[in-house]
Amino acid sequence: MSAVADVIRTRNDEASGALIGYLPVGFPSLDASVDAAVALVENGVDIVELGLPYSDPVMDGLTIQRATQTALRNGFRLRHGFEAVERIRARVDAPLLVMTYWNPVVQYGVERFATDLQNAGGAGLITPDLIPDEAADWMAASEGHDLDRVFLAAPSSSDARMKQAVDSSRGFVYAVSTMGITGARDDVDKAARSVVSRLRDAGSTSACVGLGISTAEQVADVLSYADGAIVGSRLVAALEQGGVAEVAAVAAELSAGTRR
């Protein structure tokens, strides 16, 4: 069974839905990124998404790009991602999903990556630039190591692609709310409702919306039609501006949006 799916299901029974928080590993340091992820869980975040810094982050907005580039300059290596997962899991019990572009996984070795992620206590991967058609190796490795795989669906996705994302994902489907890159916006794109509706028509029982969510009000709005709300840039900016204490405060603020 998927721990991620279980948490999302439980939070939809207990509250209005699940809150998923993103932070990059290694920013502003490895130790601080571990402390910040723990602070998310201790302040109402249900599932943590840990980003692996990458030199060509085509989907990330400026806030996340700055953070990941800082981590790379400070010496981030892929092994630090597994170390962070293990250290966070030793302190909190929330599921940890790793968000990574596909090239680092290929370079590391798909089977080796899956083995090390499972051994560290990770729940699975969010792969923004990997489509199910090209994911045979990851599908096999994730099945063999009991790991979730989260594929993306966007406003531009065809009905066939929506169905494919639903059938191939385990944990949830990541509903991209806009056609742009990540970053907080005043209004979450109304297209998100359409994406989630189309995913429901394709058979999804767990769809979470990301990109553009930055306030408790937006979390509440998203959870009125989706199973989870994913917040990234707002949390990264808080860590950049005020450290772990500010991340904790923002997480607590955002978690208010999950209350019925």
PDB file of C-alpha atoms in Angstrom:
ATOM      1  CA  MET A   1       0.000   0.000   0.000  1.00  0.00           C
ATOM      2  CA  SER A   2       1.055   3.581  -0.664  1.00  0.00           C
ATOM      3  CA  ALA A   3       1.806   5.560   2.506  1.00  0.00           C
ATOM      4  CA  VAL A   4       1.269   8.752   0.518  1.00  0.00           C
ATOM      5  CA  ALA A   5      -2.163   7.662  -0.686  1.00  0.00           C
ATOM      6  CA  ASP A   6      -3.066   6.552   2.831  1.00  0.00           C
ATOM      7  CA  VAL A   7      -2.176   9.952   4.293  1.00  0.00           C
ATOM      8  CA  ILE A   8      -4.107  11.788   1.582  1.00  0.00           C
ATOM      9  CA  ARG A   9      -7.139   9.567   2.153  1.00  0.00           C
ATOM     10  CA  THR A  10      -6.952  10.035   5.925  1.00  0.00           C
ATOM     11  CA  ARG A  11      -6.609  13.810   5.669  1.00  0.00           C
ATOM     12  CA  ASN A  12      -9.616  13.973   3.366  1.00  0.00           C
ATOM     13  CA  ASP A  13     -11.588  12.043   5.982  1.00  0.00           C
ATOM     14  CA  GLU A  14     -10.311  14.117   8.926  1.00  0.00           C
ATOM     15  CA  ALA A  15     -10.059  17.563   7.324  1.00  0.00           C
ATOM     16  CA  SER A  16     -10.582  19.167   3.952  1.00  0.00           C
ATOM     17  CA  GLY A  17      -7.523  17.500   2.381  1.00  0.00           C
ATOM     18  CA  ALA A  18      -3.756  17.082   2.528  1.00  0.00           C
ATOM     19  CA  LEU A  19      -1.085  19.775   2.605  1.00  0.00           C
ATOM     20  CA  ILE A  20       2.130  18.929   0.761  1.00  0.00           C
ATOM     21  CA  GLY A  21       5.192  21.120   1.261  1.00  0.00           C
ATOM     22  CA  TYR A  22       8.241  21.378  -0.993  1.00  0.00           C
ATOM     23  CA  LEU A  23      11.782  22.294   0.028  1.00  0.00           C
ATOM     24  CA  PRO A  24      15.101  21.654  -1.737  1.00  0.00           C
ATOM     25  CA  VAL A  25      17.740  19.494  -0.097  1.00  0.00           C
ATOM     26  CA  GLY A  26      20.927  21.364   0.814  1.00  0.00           C
ATOM     27  CA  PHE A  27      19.504  24.879   1.069  1.00  0.00           C
ATOM     28  CA  PRO A  28      20.782  26.924   2.757  1.00  0.00           C
ATOM     29  CA  SER A  29      22.831  23.968   4.063  1.00  0.00           C
ATOM     30  CA  LEU A  30      22.196  20.261   4.384  1.00  0.00           C
ATOM     31  CA  ASP A  31      21.599  20.507   8.134  1.00  0.00           C
ATOM     32  CA  ALA A  32      19.256  23.473   7.748  1.00  0.00           C
ATOM     33  CA  SER A  33      17.279  21.746   4.991  1.00  0.00           C
ATOM     34  CA  VAL A  34      16.742  18.732   7.267  1.00  0.00           C
ATOM     35  CA  ASP A  35      15.626  20.970  10.142  1.00  0.00           C
ATOM     36  CA  ALA A  36      13.307  22.896   7.812  1.00  0.00           C
ATOM     37  CA  ALA A  37      11.645  19.727   6.509  1.00  0.00           C
ATOM     38  CA  VAL A  38      11.085  18.529  10.070  1.00  0.00           C
ATOM     39  CA  ALA A  39       9.595  21.932  10.909  1.00  0.00           C
ATOM     40  CA  LEU A  40       7.105  21.551   8.049  1.00  0.00           C
ATOM     41  CA  VAL A  41       5.738  18.329   9.511  1.00  0.00           C
ATOM     42  CA  GLU A  42       5.721  19.677  13.056  1.00  0.00           C
ATOM     43  CA  ASN A  43       3.594  22.602  11.856  1.00  0.00           C
ATOM     44  CA  GLY A  44       0.875  20.902   9.853  1.00  0.00           C
ATOM     45  CA  VAL A  45       2.362  19.687   6.572  1.00  0.00           C
ATOM     46  CA  ASP A  46       1.184  16.145   5.856  1.00  0.00           C
ATOM     47  CA  ILE A  47       3.623  15.064   3.123  1.00  0.00           C
ATOM     48  CA  VAL A  48       7.061  16.497   2.362  1.00  0.00           C
ATOM     49  CA  GLU A  49       8.367  16.890  -1.165  1.00  0.00           C
ATOM     50  CA  LEU A  50      12.164  17.109  -1.187  1.00  0.00           C
ATOM     51  CA  GLY A  51      13.697  18.604  -4.305  1.00  0.00           C
ATOM     52  CA  LEU A  52      17.069  17.391  -5.539  1.00  0.00           C
ATOM     53  CA  PRO A  53      19.060  20.378  -6.848  1.00  0.00           C
ATOM     54  CA  TYR A  54      19.803  20.101 -10.561  1.00  0.00           C
ATOM     55  CA  SER A  55      21.823  22.249 -12.935  1.00  0.00           C
ATOM     56  CA  ASP A  56      19.015  22.659 -15.488  1.00  0.00           C
ATOM     57  CA  PRO A  57      15.768  23.124 -13.507  1.00  0.00           C
ATOM     58  CA  VAL A  58      13.468  23.881 -16.431  1.00  0.00           C
ATOM     59  CA  MET A  59      10.232  23.734 -14.397  1.00  0.00           C
ATOM     60  CA  ASP A  60      11.359  25.787 -11.412  1.00  0.00           C
ATOM     61  CA  GLY A  61      10.688  29.471 -10.845  1.00  0.00           C
ATOM     62  CA  LEU A  62      13.300  31.984  -9.750  1.00  0.00           C
ATOM     63  CA  THR A  63      12.873  31.442  -6.010  1.00  0.00           C
ATOM     64  CA  ILE A  64      13.498  27.711  -6.249  1.00  0.00           C
ATOM     65  CA  GLN A  65      16.221  28.175  -8.870  1.00  0.00           C
ATOM     66  CA  ARG A  66      18.134  30.475  -6.534  1.00  0.00           C
ATOM     67  CA  ALA A  67      17.882  27.981  -3.712  1.00  0.00           C
ATOM     68  CA  THR A  68      18.939  24.967  -5.742  1.00  0.00           C
ATOM     69  CA  GLN A  69      21.825  26.817  -7.358  1.00  0.00           C
ATOM     70  CA  THR A  70      23.017  27.826  -3.888  1.00  0.00           C
ATOM     71  CA  ALA A  71      22.864  24.201  -2.793  1.00  0.00           C
ATOM     72  CA  LEU A  72      24.892  23.117  -5.821  1.00  0.00           C
ATOM     73  CA  ARG A  73      27.503  25.810  -5.195  1.00  0.00           C
ATOM     74  CA  ASN A  74      27.728  24.631  -1.596  1.00  0.00           C
ATOM     75  CA  GLY A  75      28.599  21.129  -2.737  1.00  0.00           C
ATOM     76  CA  PHE A  76      25.297  19.243  -2.954  1.00  0.00           C
ATOM     77  CA  ARG A  77      25.701  15.692  -4.247  1.00  0.00           C
ATOM     78  CA  LEU A  78      23.009  13.117  -4.947  1.00  0.00           C
ATOM     79  CA  ARG A  79      24.003  11.080  -1.907  1.00  0.00           C
ATOM     80  CA  HIS A  80      22.991  14.043   0.240  1.00  0.00           C
ATOM     81  CA  GLY A  81      19.407  13.514  -0.908  1.00  0.00           C
ATOM     82  CA  PHE A  82      19.313  10.011   0.530  1.00  0.00           C
ATOM     83  CA  GLU A  83      21.055  11.236   3.674  1.00  0.00           C
ATOM     84  CA  ALA A  84      18.442  13.961   4.125  1.00  0.00           C
ATOM     85  CA  VAL A  85      15.564  11.508   3.687  1.00  0.00           C
ATOM     86  CA  GLU A  86      17.047   9.168   6.289  1.00  0.00           C
ATOM     87  CA  ARG A  87      17.684  11.968   8.781  1.00  0.00           C
ATOM     88  CA  ILE A  88      14.216  13.472   8.400  1.00  0.00           C
ATOM     89  CA  ARG A  89      12.510  10.089   8.701  1.00  0.00           C
ATOM     90  CA  ALA A  90      14.404   9.484  11.939  1.00  0.00           C
ATOM     91  CA  ARG A  91      12.669  12.535  13.417  1.00  0.00           C
ATOM     92  CA  VAL A  92       9.171  12.573  11.887  1.00  0.00           C
ATOM     93  CA  ASP A  93       6.834   9.970  10.440  1.00  0.00           C
ATOM     94  CA  ALA A  94       5.386  11.834   7.445  1.00  0.00           C
ATOM     95  CA  PRO A  95       5.896  10.346   3.962  1.00  0.00           C
ATOM     96  CA  LEU A  96       8.807  11.888   2.039  1.00  0.00           C
ATOM     97  CA  LEU A  97       8.592  12.137  -1.746  1.00  0.00           C
ATOM     98  CA  VAL A  98      11.660  13.144  -3.716  1.00  0.00           C
ATOM     99  CA  MET A  99      11.149  15.538  -6.631  1.00  0.00           C
ATOM    100  CA  THR A 100      13.835  15.078  -9.254  1.00  0.00           C
ATOM    101  CA  TYR A 101      14.439  15.594 -12.927  1.00  0.00           C
ATOM    102  CA  TRP A 102      15.059  12.301 -14.648  1.00  0.00           C
ATOM    103  CA  ASN A 103      18.636  12.724 -15.857  1.00  0.00           C
ATOM    104  CA  PRO A 104      20.219  12.475 -12.360  1.00  0.00           C
ATOM    105  CA  VAL A 105      18.367   9.200 -11.777  1.00  0.00           C
ATOM    106  CA  VAL A 106      19.605   7.770 -15.079  1.00  0.00           C
ATOM    107  CA  GLN A 107      23.156   8.874 -14.345  1.00  0.00           C
ATOM    108  CA  TYR A 108      23.007   7.324 -10.872  1.00  0.00           C
ATOM    109  CA  GLY A 109      21.346   4.145 -12.144  1.00  0.00           C
ATOM    110  CA  VAL A 110      17.583   3.619 -11.924  1.00  0.00           C
ATOM    111  CA  GLU A 111      17.741   0.381  -9.913  1.00  0.00           C
ATOM    112  CA  ARG A 112      20.456   1.725  -7.634  1.00  0.00           C
ATOM    113  CA  PHE A 113      18.478   4.930  -7.065  1.00  0.00           C
ATOM    114  CA  ALA A 114      15.334   2.988  -6.164  1.00  0.00           C
ATOM    115  CA  THR A 115      17.275   0.748  -3.788  1.00  0.00           C
ATOM    116  CA  ASP A 116      18.937   3.660  -1.997  1.00  0.00           C
ATOM    117  CA  LEU A 117      15.695   5.640  -1.770  1.00  0.00           C
ATOM    118  CA  GLN A 118      13.827   2.701  -0.271  1.00  0.00           C
ATOM    119  CA  ASN A 119      16.657   2.011   2.183  1.00  0.00           C
ATOM    120  CA  ALA A 120      16.632   5.662   3.280  1.00  0.00           C
ATOM    121  CA  GLY A 121      12.896   5.511   3.998  1.00  0.00           C
ATOM    122  CA  GLY A 122      11.656   7.533   1.028  1.00  0.00           C
ATOM    123  CA  ALA A 123       8.122   7.045  -0.265  1.00  0.00           C
ATOM    124  CA  GLY A 124       8.751   7.573  -3.981  1.00  0.00           C
ATOM    125  CA  LEU A 125       9.447  10.092  -6.724  1.00  0.00           C
ATOM    126  CA  ILE A 126       7.805  13.050  -8.406  1.00  0.00           C
ATOM    127  CA  THR A 127       9.326  13.214 -11.899  1.00  0.00           C
ATOM    128  CA  PRO A 128       8.280  16.422 -13.699  1.00  0.00           C
ATOM    129  CA  ASP A 129      10.098  15.717 -16.969  1.00  0.00           C
ATOM    130  CA  LEU A 130       9.384  11.989 -17.235  1.00  0.00           C
ATOM    131  CA  ILE A 131       6.279  10.812 -19.064  1.00  0.00           C
ATOM    132  CA  PRO A 132       4.810   7.328 -18.615  1.00  0.00           C
ATOM    133  CA  ASP A 133       5.678   6.369 -22.218  1.00  0.00           C
ATOM    134  CA  GLU A 134       9.366   6.650 -21.359  1.00  0.00           C
ATOM    135  CA  ALA A 135       9.200   5.352 -17.791  1.00  0.00           C
ATOM    136  CA  ALA A 136       9.465   1.569 -18.225  1.00  0.00           C
ATOM    137  CA  ASP A 137      12.661   1.323 -16.177  1.00  0.00           C
ATOM    138  CA  TRP A 138      11.226   3.437 -13.380  1.00  0.00           C
ATOM    139  CA  MET A 139       7.908   1.586 -13.418  1.00  0.00           C
ATOM    140  CA  ALA A 140       9.757  -1.693 -12.925  1.00  0.00           C
ATOM    141  CA  ALA A 141      12.114  -0.355 -10.250  1.00  0.00           C
ATOM    142  CA  SER A 142       9.350   1.377  -8.302  1.00  0.00           C
ATOM    143  CA  GLU A 143       7.243  -1.773  -8.312  1.00  0.00           C
ATOM    144  CA  GLY A 144      10.204  -3.815  -7.118  1.00  0.00           C
ATOM    145  CA  HIS A 145      10.975  -1.425  -4.269  1.00  0.00           C
ATOM    146  CA  ASP A 146       7.416  -0.458  -3.227  1.00  0.00           C
ATOM    147  CA  LEU A 147       7.891   3.200  -4.197  1.00  0.00           C
ATOM    148  CA  ASP A 148       5.281   5.678  -5.337  1.00  0.00           C
ATOM    149  CA  ARG A 149       5.548   7.342  -8.729  1.00  0.00           C
ATOM    150  CA  VAL A 150       3.875  10.694  -9.297  1.00  0.00           C
ATOM    151  CA  PHE A 151       3.351  11.823 -12.876  1.00  0.00           C
ATOM    152  CA  LEU A 152       2.075  15.220 -13.958  1.00  0.00           C
ATOM    153  CA  ALA A 153      -1.066  16.316 -15.779  1.00  0.00           C
ATOM    154  CA  ALA A 154      -1.404  19.832 -17.204  1.00  0.00           C
ATOM    155  CA  PRO A 155      -4.140  21.938 -18.815  1.00  0.00           C
ATOM    156  CA  SER A 156      -2.627  21.053 -22.190  1.00  0.00           C
ATOM    157  CA  SER A 157      -2.721  17.279 -21.577  1.00  0.00           C
ATOM    158  CA  SER A 158      -4.914  15.292 -23.930  1.00  0.00           C
ATOM    159  CA  ASP A 159      -7.600  13.004 -22.540  1.00  0.00           C
ATOM    160  CA  ALA A 160      -5.395  10.032 -23.428  1.00  0.00           C
ATOM    161  CA  ARG A 161      -2.462  11.562 -21.550  1.00  0.00           C
ATOM    162  CA  MET A 162      -4.690  12.221 -18.535  1.00  0.00           C
ATOM    163  CA  LYS A 163      -5.753   8.578 -18.494  1.00  0.00           C
ATOM    164  CA  GLN A 164      -2.156   7.458 -18.850  1.00  0.00           C
ATOM    165  CA  ALA A 165      -1.058   9.634 -15.903  1.00  0.00           C
ATOM    166  CA  VAL A 166      -3.852   8.212 -13.763  1.00  0.00           C
ATOM    167  CA  ASP A 167      -3.097   4.602 -14.674  1.00  0.00           C
ATOM    168  CA  SER A 168       0.666   4.979 -14.233  1.00  0.00           C
ATOM    169  CA  SER A 169       0.797   7.040 -11.033  1.00  0.00           C
ATOM    170  CA  ARG A 170       0.861   5.613  -7.550  1.00  0.00           C
ATOM    171  CA  GLY A 171       0.265   7.915  -4.569  1.00  0.00           C
ATOM    172  CA  PHE A 172      -1.409  10.734  -6.474  1.00  0.00           C
ATOM    173  CA  VAL A 173      -1.425  12.553  -9.795  1.00  0.00           C
ATOM    174  CA  TYR A 174       0.215  15.975  -9.758  1.00  0.00           C
ATOM    175  CA  ALA A 175      -2.235  18.402 -11.355  1.00  0.00           C
ATOM    176  CA  VAL A 176      -0.279  21.360 -12.706  1.00  0.00           C
ATOM    177  CA  SER A 177      -2.439  24.424 -12.259  1.00  0.00           C
ATOM    178  CA  THR A 178      -0.828  26.649 -14.870  1.00  0.00           C
ATOM    179  CA  MET A 179       1.171  26.400 -18.064  1.00  0.00           C
ATOM    180  CA  GLY A 180       4.081  28.315 -16.550  1.00  0.00           C
ATOM    181  CA  ILE A 181       6.865  27.602 -14.094  1.00  0.00           C
ATOM    182  CA  THR A 182       6.581  27.360 -10.333  1.00  0.00           C
ATOM    183  CA  GLY A 183       6.073  30.487  -8.255  1.00  0.00           C
ATOM    184  CA  ALA A 184       3.525  32.092  -5.968  1.00  0.00           C
ATOM    185  CA  ARG A 185       0.672  33.910  -7.733  1.00  0.00           C
ATOM    186  CA  ASP A 186      -2.179  36.059  -6.505  1.00  0.00           C
ATOM    187  CA  ASP A 187      -4.737  33.691  -7.974  1.00  0.00           C
ATOM    188  CA  VAL A 188      -4.338  30.003  -8.633  1.00  0.00           C
ATOM    189  CA  ASP A 189      -5.180  29.407 -12.290  1.00  0.00           C
ATOM    190  CA  LYS A 190      -8.802  28.423 -12.779  1.00  0.00           C
ATOM    191  CA  ALA A 191      -7.557  25.770 -15.184  1.00  0.00           C
ATOM    192  CA  ALA A 192      -6.649  23.686 -12.129  1.00  0.00           C
ATOM    193  CA  ARG A 193     -10.315  22.876 -11.568  1.00  0.00           C
ATOM    194  CA  SER A 194     -10.585  21.649 -15.131  1.00  0.00           C
ATOM    195  CA  VAL A 195      -7.457  19.512 -14.819  1.00  0.00           C
ATOM    196  CA  VAL A 196      -8.742  17.851 -11.643  1.00  0.00           C
ATOM    197  CA  SER A 197     -12.172  17.323 -13.174  1.00  0.00           C
ATOM    198  CA  ARG A 198     -10.621  15.656 -16.212  1.00  0.00           C
ATOM    199  CA  LEU A 199      -8.459  13.487 -13.973  1.00  0.00           C
ATOM    200  CA  ARG A 200     -11.601  12.403 -12.096  1.00  0.00           C
ATOM    201  CA  ASP A 201     -13.213  11.510 -15.414  1.00  0.00           C
ATOM    202  CA  ALA A 202     -10.106   9.438 -16.188  1.00  0.00           C
ATOM    203  CA  GLY A 203     -10.539   7.500 -12.950  1.00  0.00           C
ATOM    204  CA  SER A 204      -8.299   9.339 -10.488  1.00  0.00           C
ATOM    205  CA  THR A 205      -9.104   8.994  -6.805  1.00  0.00           C
ATOM    206  CA  SER A 206      -6.156  11.132  -5.690  1.00  0.00           C
ATOM    207  CA  ALA A 207      -5.292  14.378  -7.471  1.00  0.00           C
ATOM    208  CA  CYS A 208      -3.178  17.110  -5.875  1.00  0.00           C
ATOM    209  CA  VAL A 209      -2.721  20.617  -7.267  1.00  0.00           C
ATOM    210  CA  GLY A 210       0.567  22.483  -7.378  1.00  0.00           C
ATOM    211  CA  LEU A 211       2.137  25.633  -8.843  1.00  0.00           C
ATOM    212  CA  GLY A 212       0.945  29.015  -7.677  1.00  0.00           C
ATOM    213  CA  ILE A 213      -0.396  28.230  -4.192  1.00  0.00           C
ATOM    214  CA  SER A 214       0.896  30.603  -1.528  1.00  0.00           C
ATOM    215  CA  THR A 215      -1.827  31.365   1.040  1.00  0.00           C
ATOM    216  CA  ALA A 216      -4.114  29.471   3.418  1.00  0.00           C
ATOM    217  CA  GLU A 217      -7.070  30.804   1.444  1.00  0.00           C
ATOM    218  CA  GLN A 218      -5.680  29.296  -1.762  1.00  0.00           C
ATOM    219  CA  VAL A 219      -5.035  26.008   0.031  1.00  0.00           C
ATOM    220  CA  ALA A 220      -8.662  25.954   1.160  1.00  0.00           C
ATOM    221  CA  ASP A 221      -9.878  26.814  -2.338  1.00  0.00           C
ATOM    222  CA  VAL A 222      -7.832  24.035  -3.937  1.00  0.00           C
ATOM    223  CA  LEU A 223      -8.968  21.511  -1.323  1.00  0.00           C
ATOM    224  CA  SER A 224     -12.595  22.264  -2.146  1.00  0.00           C
ATOM    225  CA  TYR A 225     -12.132  20.239  -5.345  1.00  0.00           C
ATOM    226  CA  ALA A 226      -8.765  18.415  -5.083  1.00  0.00           C
ATOM    227  CA  ASP A 227      -7.335  15.907  -2.614  1.00  0.00           C
ATOM    228  CA  GLY A 228      -4.181  17.838  -1.803  1.00  0.00           C
ATOM    229  CA  ALA A 229      -2.550  21.246  -2.178  1.00  0.00           C
ATOM    230  CA  ILE A 230       1.178  21.528  -2.924  1.00  0.00           C
ATOM    231  CA  VAL A 231       3.113  24.615  -1.782  1.00  0.00           C
ATOM    232  CA  GLY A 232       6.709  25.249  -2.790  1.00  0.00           C
ATOM    233  CA  SER A 233       7.950  28.737  -3.598  1.00  0.00           C
ATOM    234  CA  ARG A 234       6.283  30.354  -0.577  1.00  0.00           C
ATOM    235  CA  LEU A 235       8.074  27.942   1.754  1.00  0.00           C
ATOM    236  CA  VAL A 236      11.425  28.287  -0.018  1.00  0.00           C
ATOM    237  CA  ALA A 237      11.145  32.077   0.165  1.00  0.00           C
ATOM    238  CA  ALA A 238      10.399  31.833   3.884  1.00  0.00           C
ATOM    239  CA  LEU A 239      13.487  29.703   4.419  1.00  0.00           C
ATOM    240  CA  GLU A 240      15.568  32.142   2.392  1.00  0.00           C
ATOM    241  CA  GLN A 241      14.311  35.186   4.266  1.00  0.00           C
ATOM    242  CA  GLY A 242      13.843  33.972   7.827  1.00  0.00           C
ATOM    243  CA  GLY A 243      15.361  30.531   8.242  1.00  0.00           C
ATOM    244  CA  VAL A 244      13.746  27.517   9.858  1.00  0.00           C
ATOM    245  CA  ALA A 245      11.663  29.610  12.259  1.00  0.00           C
ATOM    246  CA  GLU A 246       9.987  31.415   9.359  1.00  0.00           C
ATOM    247  CA  VAL A 247       9.345  28.151   7.519  1.00  0.00           C
ATOM    248  CA  ALA A 248       7.637  26.809  10.629  1.00  0.00           C
ATOM    249  CA  ALA A 249       5.464  29.908  10.901  1.00  0.00           C
ATOM    250  CA  VAL A 250       4.440  29.825   7.234  1.00  0.00           C
ATOM    251  CA  ALA A 251       3.669  26.096   7.389  1.00  0.00           C
ATOM    252  CA  ALA A 252       1.406  26.685  10.387  1.00  0.00           C
ATOM    253  CA  GLU A 253      -0.293  29.525   8.533  1.00  0.00           C
ATOM    254  CA  LEU A 254      -0.847  27.412   5.414  1.00  0.00           C
ATOM    255  CA  SER A 255      -2.155  24.451   7.392  1.00  0.00           C
ATOM    256  CA  ALA A 256      -5.091  26.572   8.497  1.00  0.00           C
ATOM    257  CA  GLY A 257      -6.394  26.126   4.960  1.00  0.00           C
ATOM    258  CA  THR A 258      -6.970  22.411   5.589  1.00  0.00           C
ATOM    259  CA  ARG A 259      -9.476  23.013   8.394  1.00  0.00           C
ATOM    260  CA  ARG A 260     -13.141  22.441   7.698  1.00  0.00           C
TER     261      ARG A 260
END
